[in-house]
Structure formats: C-alpha cells, structure tokens
Short mmCIF file of C-alpha atoms in Angstrom, two decimals:
data_model
loop_
_atom_site.label_atom_id
_atom_site.label_comp_id
_atom_site.label_asym_id
_atom_site.label_seq_id
_atom_site.Cartn_x
_atom_site.Cartn_y
_atom_site.Cartn_z
CA MET E 1 15.02 44.76 13.51
CA ARG E 2 18.25 43.19 14.77
CA PRO E 3 20.50 44.02 11.79
CA VAL E 4 19.23 47.62 11.90
CA ALA E 5 19.96 47.83 15.63
CA ASN E 6 23.43 46.33 15.07
CA SER E 7 24.17 48.79 12.23
CA SER E 8 23.06 51.68 14.42
CA LYS E 9 25.45 50.56 17.15
CA TRP E 10 28.29 50.35 14.63
CA ILE E 11 27.55 53.79 13.18
CA LEU E 12 27.18 55.29 16.63
CA GLY E 13 30.45 53.72 17.84
CA LEU E 14 32.40 54.89 14.80
CA GLY E 15 30.79 58.33 15.02
CA VAL E 16 31.91 58.73 18.64
CA LEU E 17 35.42 57.52 17.77
CA PHE E 18 35.81 59.87 14.79
CA LEU E 19 34.33 62.82 16.70
CA GLY E 20 36.75 62.24 19.59
CA TRP E 21 39.61 61.94 17.09
CA GLU E 22 38.58 65.13 15.29
CA ILE E 23 38.48 67.09 18.54
CA ALA E 24 41.81 65.61 19.71
CA GLY E 25 43.37 66.48 16.33
CA GLN E 26 41.96 70.00 16.19
CA GLN E 27 43.13 70.69 19.73
CA GLU E 28 46.48 68.98 19.06
CA TRP E 29 46.16 67.03 22.30
CA LEU E 30 48.73 64.53 20.96
CA GLY E 31 50.75 67.11 19.03
CA LYS E 32 51.25 67.12 15.26
CA GLY E 33 51.38 63.31 15.20
CA LEU E 34 47.60 63.03 15.34
CA PRO E 35 46.06 65.28 12.72
CA PRO E 36 42.26 65.83 12.66
CA ILE E 37 40.45 63.13 10.74
CA SER E 38 38.99 65.73 8.39
CA ALA E 39 42.54 66.75 7.38
CA ILE E 40 43.44 63.11 6.64
CA VAL E 41 40.31 62.58 4.51
CA THR E 42 40.81 65.89 2.66
CA TYR E 43 44.41 64.98 1.91
CA ALA E 44 43.53 61.43 0.80
CA LEU E 45 40.88 62.70 -1.62
CA GLU E 46 43.17 65.19 -3.36
CA PRO E 47 43.71 63.85 -6.92
CA ARG E 48 47.50 63.50 -6.66
CA SER E 49 47.55 61.77 -3.25
CA TYR E 50 44.41 59.78 -4.12
CA GLU E 51 46.13 58.34 -7.19
CA LEU E 52 49.29 57.53 -5.20
CA LEU E 53 47.34 55.89 -2.38
CA MET E 54 45.16 53.79 -4.72
CA ARG E 55 48.17 52.63 -6.75
CA SER E 56 50.00 51.59 -3.56
CA ALA E 57 46.86 49.99 -2.09
CA ALA E 58 46.37 47.94 -5.27
CA VAL E 59 49.93 46.56 -4.97
CA THR E 60 49.45 45.74 -1.28
CA ALA E 61 46.03 44.18 -1.94
CA THR E 62 47.54 41.95 -4.65
CA ASN E 63 50.37 40.86 -2.34
CA ALA E 64 47.93 40.30 0.54
CA ILE E 65 45.44 38.32 -1.57
CA TRP E 66 48.11 36.04 -3.02
CA GLY E 67 49.73 35.70 0.39
CA PHE E 68 46.33 34.90 1.89
CA ILE E 69 45.58 32.24 -0.72
CA ILE E 70 49.03 30.62 -0.58
CA GLY E 71 49.29 30.85 3.23
CA SER E 72 45.79 29.39 3.69
CA MET E 73 46.56 26.52 1.34
CA ILE E 74 49.85 25.78 3.11
CA GLY E 75 48.21 25.92 6.57
CA TRP E 76 45.32 23.71 5.40
CA SER E 77 47.64 21.25 3.65
CA ILE E 78 49.94 20.86 6.65
CA ALA E 79 47.00 20.28 9.00
CA CYS E 80 45.48 17.72 6.59
CA SER E 81 48.82 15.97 6.00
CA GLY E 82 49.09 15.28 9.72
CA GLN E 83 45.72 13.49 9.58
CA ILE E 84 46.52 11.44 6.50
CA TRP E 85 50.03 10.48 7.58
CA PRO E 86 49.91 10.41 11.42
CA ALA E 87 53.63 9.60 11.57
CA LEU E 88 54.34 13.07 10.15
CA LYS E 89 51.93 14.92 12.45
CA LYS E 90 54.28 15.63 15.34
CA GLY E 91 57.08 16.76 13.03
CA LEU E 92 54.77 19.00 10.98
CA ASP E 93 53.26 20.54 14.13
CA THR E 94 56.74 21.27 15.50
CA LEU E 95 57.98 22.65 12.18
CA SER E 96 54.94 24.93 11.85
CA THR E 97 55.36 26.24 15.40
CA PHE E 98 59.06 26.79 14.79
CA VAL E 99 58.50 28.69 11.53
CA ASN E 100 55.80 30.79 13.20
CA ALA E 101 58.13 31.57 16.11
CA ILE E 102 60.69 33.24 13.82
CA PRO E 103 59.89 36.96 13.89
CA LEU E 104 58.90 38.27 10.45
CA ILE E 105 61.08 41.27 11.15
CA ALA E 106 64.09 38.94 11.19
CA LEU E 107 62.95 36.96 8.16
CA GLY E 108 62.34 40.06 6.03
CA PRO E 109 65.97 40.86 5.14
CA LEU E 110 66.65 37.15 4.54
CA LEU E 111 63.72 36.96 2.15
CA ILE E 112 64.90 40.03 0.26
CA VAL E 113 68.17 38.24 -0.52
CA THR E 114 66.56 34.86 -1.22
CA VAL E 115 63.18 35.28 -2.96
CA GLY E 116 63.84 38.88 -4.01
CA GLU E 117 62.19 42.19 -3.18
CA GLN E 118 59.28 41.57 -5.58
CA LEU E 119 58.15 38.36 -3.90
CA THR E 120 59.03 39.26 -0.30
CA PRO E 121 55.66 40.92 0.57
CA MET E 122 53.70 37.93 -0.74
CA THR E 123 55.96 35.55 1.17
CA THR E 124 55.68 37.45 4.47
CA ALA E 125 51.90 37.61 3.97
CA SER E 126 51.80 33.81 3.40
CA LEU E 127 53.92 33.19 6.48
CA ALA E 128 51.65 35.43 8.56
CA VAL E 129 48.54 33.57 7.39
CA PHE E 130 49.59 29.92 7.32
CA PHE E 131 49.92 29.37 11.06
CA THR E 132 46.55 30.95 11.86
CA VAL E 133 44.83 28.70 9.33
CA PHE E 134 46.90 25.67 10.38
CA VAL E 135 45.90 26.08 14.05
CA ALA E 136 42.26 26.73 13.13
CA VAL E 137 41.96 23.63 10.91
CA LEU E 138 43.82 21.46 13.43
CA GLY E 139 41.49 22.72 16.18
CA GLY E 140 38.52 21.79 13.99
CA PHE E 141 39.90 18.28 13.45
CA GLU E 142 40.53 17.80 17.15
CA ARG E 143 37.04 18.93 18.10
CA LEU E 144 35.49 15.98 16.24
CA PRO E 145 33.12 14.32 18.74
CA SER E 146 34.27 10.90 19.92
CA VAL E 147 31.06 9.36 18.59
CA HIS E 148 32.05 10.47 15.07
CA HIS E 149 35.45 8.83 15.56
CA ASP E 150 33.60 5.64 16.51
CA VAL E 151 31.44 5.90 13.37
CA ILE E 152 34.54 6.36 11.20
CA HIS E 153 36.22 3.37 12.83
CA THR E 154 33.19 1.09 12.63
CA TYR E 155 32.86 1.53 8.88
CA GLY E 156 36.53 0.75 8.33
CA VAL E 157 37.21 4.07 6.69
CA ASN E 158 40.59 4.96 5.21
CA ARG E 159 42.15 8.26 6.27
CA TRP E 160 41.50 10.06 2.98
CA ARG E 161 37.80 9.32 3.07
CA ALA E 162 37.63 10.18 6.78
CA LEU E 163 39.27 13.52 6.00
CA ILE E 164 37.04 14.39 3.06
CA LEU E 165 33.72 13.05 4.36
CA VAL E 166 33.91 13.77 8.08
CA LEU E 167 36.98 15.59 9.41
CA PHE E 168 37.07 18.52 7.02
CA PRO E 169 33.32 19.25 6.96
CA ASN E 170 33.44 19.17 10.76
CA ALA E 171 36.37 21.61 10.75
CA LEU E 172 34.73 24.00 8.27
CA PRO E 173 33.51 26.55 10.87
CA SER E 174 36.98 26.61 12.46
CA PHE E 175 38.60 26.90 9.04
CA ILE E 176 36.52 29.96 8.18
CA ASP E 177 37.31 31.49 11.59
CA GLY E 178 40.98 30.95 10.77
CA LEU E 179 40.53 32.60 7.36
CA LYS E 180 38.83 35.58 9.02
CA LEU E 181 41.83 36.08 11.28
CA GLY E 182 44.10 35.41 8.33
CA THR E 183 42.79 38.42 6.36
CA SER E 184 44.30 40.98 8.74
CA ALA E 185 47.45 38.86 9.09
CA ALA E 186 47.81 38.85 5.28
CA VAL E 187 47.53 42.65 5.00
CA LEU E 188 49.92 43.14 7.91
CA GLY E 189 52.37 40.60 6.44
CA ALA E 190 52.23 42.24 2.99
CA ILE E 191 52.83 45.74 4.40
CA LEU E 192 55.70 44.43 6.52
CA GLY E 193 57.21 42.69 3.49
CA GLU E 194 56.99 45.90 1.45
CA TRP E 195 58.67 47.74 4.30
CA PHE E 196 61.89 45.77 3.66
CA GLY E 197 62.42 47.25 0.23
CA ALA E 198 59.69 46.30 -2.20
CA PRO E 199 59.34 48.58 -5.21
CA ALA E 200 55.77 49.70 -4.35
CA GLY E 201 52.91 49.30 -1.90
CA LEU E 202 51.46 50.79 1.26
CA GLY E 203 54.48 49.55 3.23
CA VAL E 204 56.79 51.57 1.00
CA LEU E 205 54.50 54.60 1.36
CA ILE E 206 54.47 54.25 5.15
CA VAL E 207 58.28 54.08 5.33
CA SER E 208 58.81 57.07 3.03
CA SER E 209 56.11 59.23 4.63
CA MET E 210 57.50 58.41 8.08
CA GLN E 211 61.03 59.37 7.02
CA ASN E 212 59.76 62.58 5.38
CA PHE E 213 57.40 63.42 8.26
CA GLN E 214 54.36 63.41 5.93
CA ILE E 215 51.95 62.73 8.76
CA THR E 216 48.71 62.95 6.78
CA LEU E 217 50.07 60.61 4.10
CA LEU E 218 51.23 58.22 6.82
CA TRP E 219 47.76 58.23 8.40
CA SER E 220 46.07 57.88 5.02
CA ALA E 221 48.16 54.80 4.20
CA ALA E 222 47.49 53.33 7.64
CA PHE E 223 43.76 53.92 7.16
CA LEU E 224 43.79 52.17 3.81
CA GLY E 225 45.59 49.16 5.28
CA THR E 226 43.02 48.99 8.08
CA ALA E 227 40.13 49.34 5.63
CA MET E 228 41.61 46.52 3.55
CA SER E 229 41.83 44.20 6.58
CA ALA E 230 38.31 45.11 7.67
CA ALA E 231 36.93 44.57 4.15
CA GLY E 232 38.54 41.11 3.94
CA PHE E 233 37.20 40.24 7.38
CA PHE E 234 33.66 41.32 6.53
CA ILE E 235 33.70 39.49 3.20
CA LEU E 236 34.51 36.32 5.11
CA VAL E 237 31.83 37.07 7.71
CA ILE E 238 29.32 37.20 4.83
CA VAL E 239 30.74 33.99 3.33
CA GLN E 240 30.45 32.39 6.76
CA GLN E 241 26.85 33.51 7.17
CA LYS E 242 25.87 32.31 3.70
CA LEU E 243 27.94 29.13 3.54
CA LEU E 244 27.69 27.52 6.98
CA PRO E 245 23.88 27.27 7.13
CA ARG E 246 24.01 25.40 3.82
CA PHE E 247 26.19 22.84 5.57
CA GLY E 248 23.83 22.57 8.53
CA TRP E 249 25.90 24.69 10.91
CA MET G 1 30.96 -10.33 0.68
CA ALA G 2 28.22 -8.45 -1.14
CA ALA G 3 25.72 -6.67 1.06
CA ASP G 4 22.69 -8.60 -0.18
CA GLU G 5 24.38 -11.94 0.35
CA LYS G 6 24.97 -11.29 4.00
CA GLY G 7 23.30 -13.40 6.64
CA THR G 8 23.55 -13.15 10.40
CA SER G 9 26.53 -14.13 12.49
CA SER G 10 27.09 -16.00 15.70
CA ILE G 11 29.40 -14.41 18.22
CA VAL G 12 31.77 -16.11 20.62
CA ILE G 13 33.17 -14.17 23.56
CA GLU G 14 35.79 -16.31 25.21
CA GLU G 15 37.48 -15.50 28.54
CA VAL G 16 37.45 -11.81 27.72
CA ARG G 17 38.91 -9.35 30.20
CA LYS G 18 39.70 -5.67 29.86
CA ARG G 19 42.14 -3.77 32.01
CA PHE G 20 42.75 -0.02 31.61
CA GLU G 21 46.11 1.48 32.51
CA LEU G 22 45.71 4.71 34.50
CA THR G 23 47.97 7.75 34.28
CA ASN G 24 49.28 7.17 37.82
CA GLY G 25 50.75 3.82 36.77
CA GLN G 26 47.97 1.76 38.34
CA SER G 27 45.33 -0.10 36.39
CA ILE G 28 41.68 -1.00 36.79
CA GLU G 29 39.90 -4.06 35.55
CA ALA G 30 36.75 -2.90 33.76
CA VAL G 31 35.61 -6.27 32.48
CA GLY G 32 36.34 -9.44 34.43
CA HIS G 33 36.07 -12.86 32.94
CA VAL G 34 33.27 -12.95 30.34
CA ASP G 35 32.27 -16.04 28.36
CA LEU G 36 29.23 -15.81 26.12
CA GLU G 37 27.98 -17.41 22.94
CA ILE G 38 25.40 -15.58 20.88
CA ALA G 39 23.53 -17.41 18.13
CA GLY G 40 23.12 -15.90 14.67
CA GLY G 41 20.02 -13.68 14.58
CA GLU G 42 19.74 -13.59 18.36
CA PHE G 43 18.93 -10.37 20.25
CA ILE G 44 20.94 -10.02 23.46
CA ALA G 45 20.48 -7.26 26.03
CA LEU G 46 23.23 -6.41 28.51
CA ILE G 47 22.12 -4.79 31.74
CA GLY G 48 23.98 -3.94 34.92
CA PRO G 49 24.96 -1.08 37.21
CA SER G 50 26.78 1.97 35.85
CA GLY G 51 30.49 1.37 35.32
CA CYS G 52 30.16 -2.43 35.26
CA GLY G 53 31.82 -2.67 31.85
CA LYS G 54 28.77 -3.16 29.60
CA SER G 55 29.81 -0.46 27.16
CA THR G 56 33.44 -1.58 27.32
CA LEU G 57 32.38 -5.09 26.35
CA LEU G 58 30.32 -3.62 23.51
CA ARG G 59 33.24 -1.47 22.36
CA MET G 60 35.43 -4.57 22.26
CA LEU G 61 32.79 -6.30 20.11
CA ALA G 62 32.82 -3.27 17.79
CA GLY G 63 36.62 -3.34 17.57
CA LEU G 64 36.83 0.06 19.27
CA GLU G 65 38.79 -1.45 22.19
CA GLN G 66 41.08 -4.45 22.34
CA PRO G 67 40.55 -7.12 25.01
CA SER G 68 43.45 -7.40 27.45
CA HIS G 69 42.83 -11.14 27.55
CA GLY G 70 40.66 -13.63 25.69
CA ARG G 71 39.17 -13.42 22.24
CA ILE G 72 36.07 -12.31 20.42
CA SER G 73 35.01 -14.06 17.27
CA ILE G 74 32.18 -13.02 14.96
CA ALA G 75 31.37 -15.85 12.54
CA GLY G 76 34.96 -16.97 12.92
CA GLU G 77 36.42 -13.52 12.25
CA THR G 78 37.89 -10.90 14.56
CA PRO G 79 35.91 -7.65 14.98
CA GLU G 80 38.62 -5.88 12.91
CA GLU G 81 38.07 -8.29 10.02
CA CYS G 82 34.31 -7.72 10.30
CA ILE G 83 34.91 -3.96 10.11
CA LYS G 84 36.91 -4.44 6.93
CA HIS G 85 33.96 -6.32 5.41
CA HIS G 86 31.49 -3.67 6.70
CA ASP G 87 29.67 -6.33 8.70
CA LEU G 88 29.11 -4.24 11.83
CA GLY G 89 26.42 -1.64 12.40
CA ILE G 90 26.55 0.61 15.43
CA ALA G 91 24.19 3.09 17.09
CA MET G 92 24.98 4.83 20.35
CA GLN G 93 23.33 7.06 22.93
CA GLU G 94 24.77 10.04 21.08
CA HIS G 95 23.23 9.76 17.65
CA GLY G 96 26.50 10.73 15.92
CA LEU G 97 24.73 12.19 12.89
CA MET G 98 26.80 14.58 10.79
CA PRO G 99 25.19 18.02 11.26
CA TRP G 100 26.08 19.09 7.71
CA LEU G 101 24.27 16.18 6.05
CA THR G 102 20.54 15.70 5.52
CA ALA G 103 18.77 12.73 7.07
CA LYS G 104 19.00 10.86 3.77
CA LYS G 105 22.70 11.61 3.31
CA ASN G 106 23.38 10.58 6.90
CA VAL G 107 21.72 7.22 6.22
CA ALA G 108 23.75 6.90 3.01
CA LEU G 109 27.01 7.91 4.72
CA PRO G 110 28.24 4.34 5.46
CA PHE G 111 28.21 3.61 1.69
CA ARG G 112 30.42 6.63 1.05
CA LEU G 113 32.65 5.93 4.06
CA ALA G 114 33.09 2.36 2.91
CA GLY G 115 33.91 3.53 -0.63
CA LEU G 116 30.85 1.72 -2.05
CA PRO G 117 28.36 3.12 -4.58
CA VAL G 118 25.33 4.51 -2.75
CA ASP G 119 22.33 2.20 -3.07
CA GLU G 120 19.56 4.82 -3.20
CA ASP G 121 16.83 2.17 -3.02
CA ARG G 122 18.30 0.75 0.17
CA VAL G 123 18.54 4.25 1.70
CA ASP G 124 14.90 4.97 0.79
CA GLU G 125 13.86 1.58 2.10
CA LEU G 126 15.45 2.30 5.48
CA LEU G 127 13.99 5.78 5.66
CA ASN G 128 10.60 4.15 5.07
CA LEU G 129 11.37 1.47 7.63
CA VAL G 130 12.03 4.07 10.34
CA GLY G 131 9.06 6.15 9.13
CA LEU G 132 11.05 9.24 8.19
CA GLN G 133 10.71 9.31 4.39
CA ASP G 134 9.07 12.76 4.67
CA PHE G 135 12.12 14.07 6.55
CA ALA G 136 14.70 12.81 4.05
CA GLU G 137 15.92 16.31 3.23
CA ALA G 138 15.85 17.62 6.84
CA LEU G 139 19.07 18.44 8.64
CA PRO G 140 19.69 16.82 12.04
CA LYS G 141 19.05 20.13 13.83
CA GLN G 142 15.54 20.09 12.36
CA LEU G 143 14.76 16.64 13.81
CA SER G 144 13.60 15.65 17.29
CA GLY G 145 15.74 13.43 19.55
CA GLY G 146 13.67 10.36 18.65
CA MET G 147 13.91 11.07 14.93
CA LYS G 148 17.68 11.46 15.17
CA GLN G 149 17.93 8.09 16.90
CA ARG G 150 15.77 6.49 14.22
CA ILE G 151 18.07 7.93 11.55
CA SER G 152 21.04 6.64 13.52
CA ILE G 153 19.51 3.15 13.59
CA ALA G 154 18.70 3.35 9.86
CA ARG G 155 22.33 4.32 9.24
CA SER G 156 23.55 1.38 11.32
CA LEU G 157 21.47 -1.02 9.19
CA VAL G 158 22.09 0.44 5.75
CA LEU G 159 25.01 -1.83 4.80
CA ARG G 160 23.03 -4.90 5.93
CA PRO G 161 25.42 -5.65 8.78
CA ARG G 162 25.60 -9.16 10.14
CA VAL G 163 25.92 -7.77 13.67
CA LEU G 164 24.13 -4.76 15.12
CA ILE G 165 25.63 -3.08 18.19
CA LEU G 166 23.40 -0.72 20.16
CA ASP G 167 24.84 1.18 23.12
CA GLU G 168 21.93 2.76 24.98
CA PRO G 169 20.53 4.23 21.77
CA PHE G 170 17.42 5.51 23.57
CA GLY G 171 19.12 6.55 26.81
CA ALA G 172 18.65 10.26 26.18
CA LEU G 173 14.96 10.06 25.26
CA ASP G 174 11.92 10.71 27.45
CA ALA G 175 9.97 7.70 28.75
CA VAL G 176 7.12 7.89 26.21
CA THR G 177 9.39 8.32 23.17
CA ARG G 178 11.60 5.58 24.48
CA ARG G 179 8.70 3.10 24.64
CA LEU G 180 7.69 4.05 21.12
CA MET G 181 11.26 3.63 19.93
CA ASN G 182 11.45 0.20 21.58
CA ASN G 183 8.38 -0.77 19.60
CA GLU G 184 9.95 0.64 16.41
CA LEU G 185 13.22 -1.19 16.98
CA GLN G 186 11.40 -4.44 17.58
CA ARG G 187 9.40 -3.96 14.38
CA ILE G 188 12.55 -3.17 12.38
CA TRP G 189 14.46 -6.08 13.89
CA SER G 190 11.55 -8.50 13.34
CA GLN G 191 11.57 -7.78 9.60
CA LYS G 192 15.08 -9.15 9.34
CA PRO G 193 16.45 -10.56 12.58
CA THR G 194 20.09 -9.50 12.82
CA THR G 195 22.43 -10.61 15.58
CA THR G 196 22.01 -7.69 17.98
CA ILE G 197 23.67 -6.73 21.22
CA LEU G 198 21.97 -3.95 23.14
CA VAL G 199 23.35 -2.23 26.22
CA THR G 200 20.66 -0.60 28.32
CA HIS G 201 19.96 0.60 31.83
CA SER G 202 16.28 -0.18 31.43
CA VAL G 203 15.26 -3.67 32.55
CA GLU G 204 11.87 -3.21 30.83
CA GLU G 205 13.55 -2.32 27.54
CA ALA G 206 15.85 -5.34 27.83
CA ILE G 207 12.96 -7.76 28.44
CA PHE G 208 10.81 -6.20 25.73
CA LEU G 209 13.45 -6.47 23.03
CA ALA G 210 15.77 -9.35 23.82
CA ASP G 211 15.83 -13.11 23.39
CA ARG G 212 18.19 -13.27 26.37
CA VAL G 213 19.05 -10.70 29.02
CA CYS G 214 22.58 -10.80 30.44
CA LEU G 215 23.06 -9.19 33.83
CA MET G 216 26.56 -7.95 34.60
CA SER G 217 27.98 -7.60 38.08
CA PRO G 218 29.69 -4.37 39.28
CA ARG G 219 33.24 -3.74 38.12
CA PRO G 220 35.05 -5.80 37.12
CA GLY G 221 32.01 -6.81 35.08
CA ARG G 222 31.17 -10.48 34.87
CA LEU G 223 28.02 -12.19 33.71
CA ALA G 224 26.04 -12.70 36.93
CA LEU G 225 22.88 -14.03 35.28
CA ILE G 226 21.66 -14.98 31.81
CA GLU G 227 17.88 -14.97 31.58
CA PRO G 228 16.09 -16.33 28.49
CA ILE G 229 13.05 -14.27 27.52
CA GLU G 230 10.45 -16.56 26.12
CA LEU G 231 7.75 -13.97 25.45
CA GLU G 232 6.11 -14.42 22.08
CA ARG G 233 7.04 -12.20 19.20
CA PRO G 234 5.99 -9.80 17.89
CA ARG G 235 5.79 -8.09 21.25
CA LYS G 236 3.50 -5.12 21.64
CA LEU G 237 3.49 -2.29 24.13
CA GLU G 238 0.64 -4.10 25.89
CA THR G 239 3.00 -7.04 26.43
CA MET G 240 4.59 -4.92 29.14
CA GLN G 241 1.36 -5.21 31.13
CA GLU G 242 1.19 -9.01 30.94
CA GLN G 243 1.88 -11.09 34.02
CA SER G 244 4.70 -13.06 32.39
CA PHE G 245 6.46 -9.79 31.52
CA LEU G 246 5.94 -8.41 35.01
CA ASN G 247 7.28 -11.61 36.57
CA LEU G 248 10.44 -11.34 34.49
CA LEU G 249 10.72 -7.67 35.39
CA ALA G 250 10.44 -8.46 39.11
CA LYS G 251 12.96 -11.30 38.84
CA LEU G 252 15.55 -9.30 36.92
CA THR G 253 15.07 -6.16 39.04
CA ALA G 254 15.63 -8.23 42.18
CA ALA G 255 18.72 -9.82 40.59
CA LEU G 256 20.01 -6.39 39.61
CA ASP G 257 19.45 -5.10 43.15
CA GLU G 258 21.24 -8.11 44.50
CA VAL G 259 24.36 -7.62 42.38
CA CYS G 260 24.36 -3.85 42.99
CA MET G 261 23.44 -3.74 46.66
CA PRO G 262 23.73 -7.26 48.12
CA GLU G 263 23.37 -6.00 51.70
CA VAL G 264 20.03 -4.28 50.90
CA ALA G 265 18.67 -7.12 48.78
CA THR G 266 19.29 -9.67 51.51
#
C-alpha cells in the first residue's frame, strides 16, 4: 500500500504543479518568458526539434556520465588517500576545499584554453561531482563508531585492510548519498561546460536559444536537463534500495 | 606465533598511572598508582564506582591508551607487541559487530583483519561454543542483544588470544539475559582458561566469574582491595544462592560502599 500511496502523492504533486504552470502560461502571468507547458511539450515532440533536443541531450548525457564517473573516482580516491596516508590528509582536505571554492564560471574559460572545448564539459562535470563525493565518503569514514576503531586497533590492522574491510563498508551509505547528489551536479557541470563553447550539447542549445529568444526551445532544453538529473537520482535511489540491504544496512 | 601454539600469558602492571590533559590546560589523574600481577589463565574482575578508571586501565592493557607512568607487560611483551602477534581479544559493552557482515563473517573478521587465512573450522567451533550455529548467516540487526554479545565474545576468542579483555560486555543486557550470559562465559572460559580481565559494575557477576576481584577506589583509581574467590568451579547459577557466595557478596558490597561513600559506610 505504501508505494502506491507515495506514487499517488508524487502524481498529485506534479499534476498540481503542471496545472498551475499551464494556467500561468495561458494567462501570461509572467509574460512570454513562461509559455504554457502544453506549448513546450508540443514543440519538443515536433520531429525537427525532437531530433535536435535528443542529439544535444545525448552529448550532455555522455559528458555528465563521464564527468560523474571520473569525479566520483577522484572524490573517493582523495578521501581514501587521506586514510591510508594520514600525513597527506590535511593537505588533501585543504586542496579539495580550495579547488571546490573556485567558481566553475571562472574555471570554464581557463579549461577551454587548457583541456580544449571538447573536454571542458566533462571536466566541469567532474569538478562539480568530486567534492560532493569526497565530503560524503569522508563523512562516512568519520562516522565510524569508536568501538569499531578499537576493534581495528586491537587486531593490529594495517590501514589498507582497515579501509577495505571496515572503513569503506561503513561509509557505503554515505558514499551512495554523495553519488545521488553528484548526479545533478554532473548534469549541471556538463551543461555549464558546454556553455563555454563546446561544439554540441544542451548547454550550447540553451545559450543559442536564449540569444535567439527561442523560449520554447530554451524551456525544452531545461526540461531535458532536469529530467536527466532526476533520472540519475532515481537510478541511484533504486541502487541504494537494492544494494544497502544486501550489506545489512 | 601460530594460533594453535598459543598458551596463556601472565600480566604485570607496574606502578601504572594515567593522566589526561584537558582542553583548558589542566589535567586529571584517571588512574592512580596501580600494581597488579595476574597469573597465566587467571580470571580477574575489576569493580569500582563509575569514573574510577577501570575502563582506562583496561584500555591501557589493550594498548588503546598509553600509561602516563609505569609499565604493562604481557608475558614479557608490551601490549603493542601483543597486538602485532594478535594475542589480545577484546569485547566491550557495545558489541562492535559490523552491521554489513553476517554473524559468521563477524566471527571470522579478526582473521581477515590480521591478514591471516580464515580458519572455517575454528569459526564454526566458536559459533557452536556460543550456541549460535543456527544463526551463522544472520545479520547483526536480526540478532538479540544477548546474541550479539555472544558473537562479540566468539570474535574476541577466534584467534586464540593469550589475553581476553572484557569491558562490561553484558552491561547493556537485562538481568535475566545477563545471568545466562555469565553462565555462558564461564562455560566458554572453563573449556580453555585464558587470562581474562573483566570490568563490571556488578559485584555478583565479578564473584561468579573471577578467580580474584579487584576493587578500585574513586578517581584517581587505585586498587583498594583484592579479594580471592575460592568458590569451586564450574560455578552454576545456583552457586549465587550459596552462603559462601552471599558472604563474599556482602563483604565486597560493603567494601564498595566504603570506598564510594565512606561517610555513609561508617
């Protein structure tokens, strides 16, 4: 009964949102900038725009997925390195915070001239993801109960074995939470990277439609980006629900 | 040293003190001057008021804290050397089981942590010993508090440690389960007497299990009394009703009251 009740709430909530949007668009309460949702859907399903949107979405999805994978691995590796080599921990934490503090908007042009316009979206996506995953994994490590630390110590465990056998399994729920947040960060990072001059992608579409005042195209691209983030998030929710109980969580 | 060659170890605690530095620059002495010799295979219970330093003394024995003064020697080695040889087993009030591992894998964990091949027969033997062979594949969340503690004790014994350190392992259990667990622990220990140091708040538990009961004074903890327990083994739950047990209980309770509240006791 509960999943059905939850689905009903979701459908009802979205229905109310879309209905309100449709009315606001039809009545032009926010001017031409907010078209009715029916106009956006109709436009997006036209063969020519559909093909353009799907082609751009595929490019953005590829950039986001690679950025997500690379960023997650970097975040995870940095967090783990600090546990294996404690002397590096403070430096790695500071470096990660520093890199995260640099606005992507400032890094974008620099990346275009360093890694090139092709790789910039993937790089910005990685940068957007790594810190989220890094903080999540680190949080998981630091939430290890003191009694588990005592167990590790009493059996004279080296740091590698402690990491693999105790620390990382304990941090798994946090890690997956970090990945869930990382999905939307990856899509956002990829779109932002494309914005700076990539050859294709939703970011490129958003910039050109904005400059040409193609409001329905702009909204269609924004919708696709949102749907991509939501899809990634829900895939990880399912992974979380299936995986964690197997590990006793 | 190979696990099956291990015997038991005597422990020497010599002039041990522990002082903790506080954040405000001051310090407190948790453990005063403690001298104690424990024979190989002996079962020692430490009792005393809360905060008297019992657990701190135990943590120093387990190498989890360093003494500020004095030395601890386990069969001539420091606790750190014993840890390297996997000669210490530890079970605490919090069971410390890994929630992602089954009961069997939790018992086997010390092998993996120590980088040793898992001795499946030894793991099964210990699961049998604590009576949980039917729960081998259960996760900790599927076990009761008593079962978790039994798994924790099985885990502490799996590498055949020469010294077993128990810090209030049954402190979180209800009175009935606790008595049953005392009986279980005594049965397990009797099969292969291992040098054991138990910290407990229960005088009854201490008398029931130990060869000697050490009473610690309030902070800074010192040994106020060492009482040999000469009750015959194996002890049964009925032993707790015998006059000799009750006499010891009265004597140690009075001694505990005296060190905790001297003005009331007198």
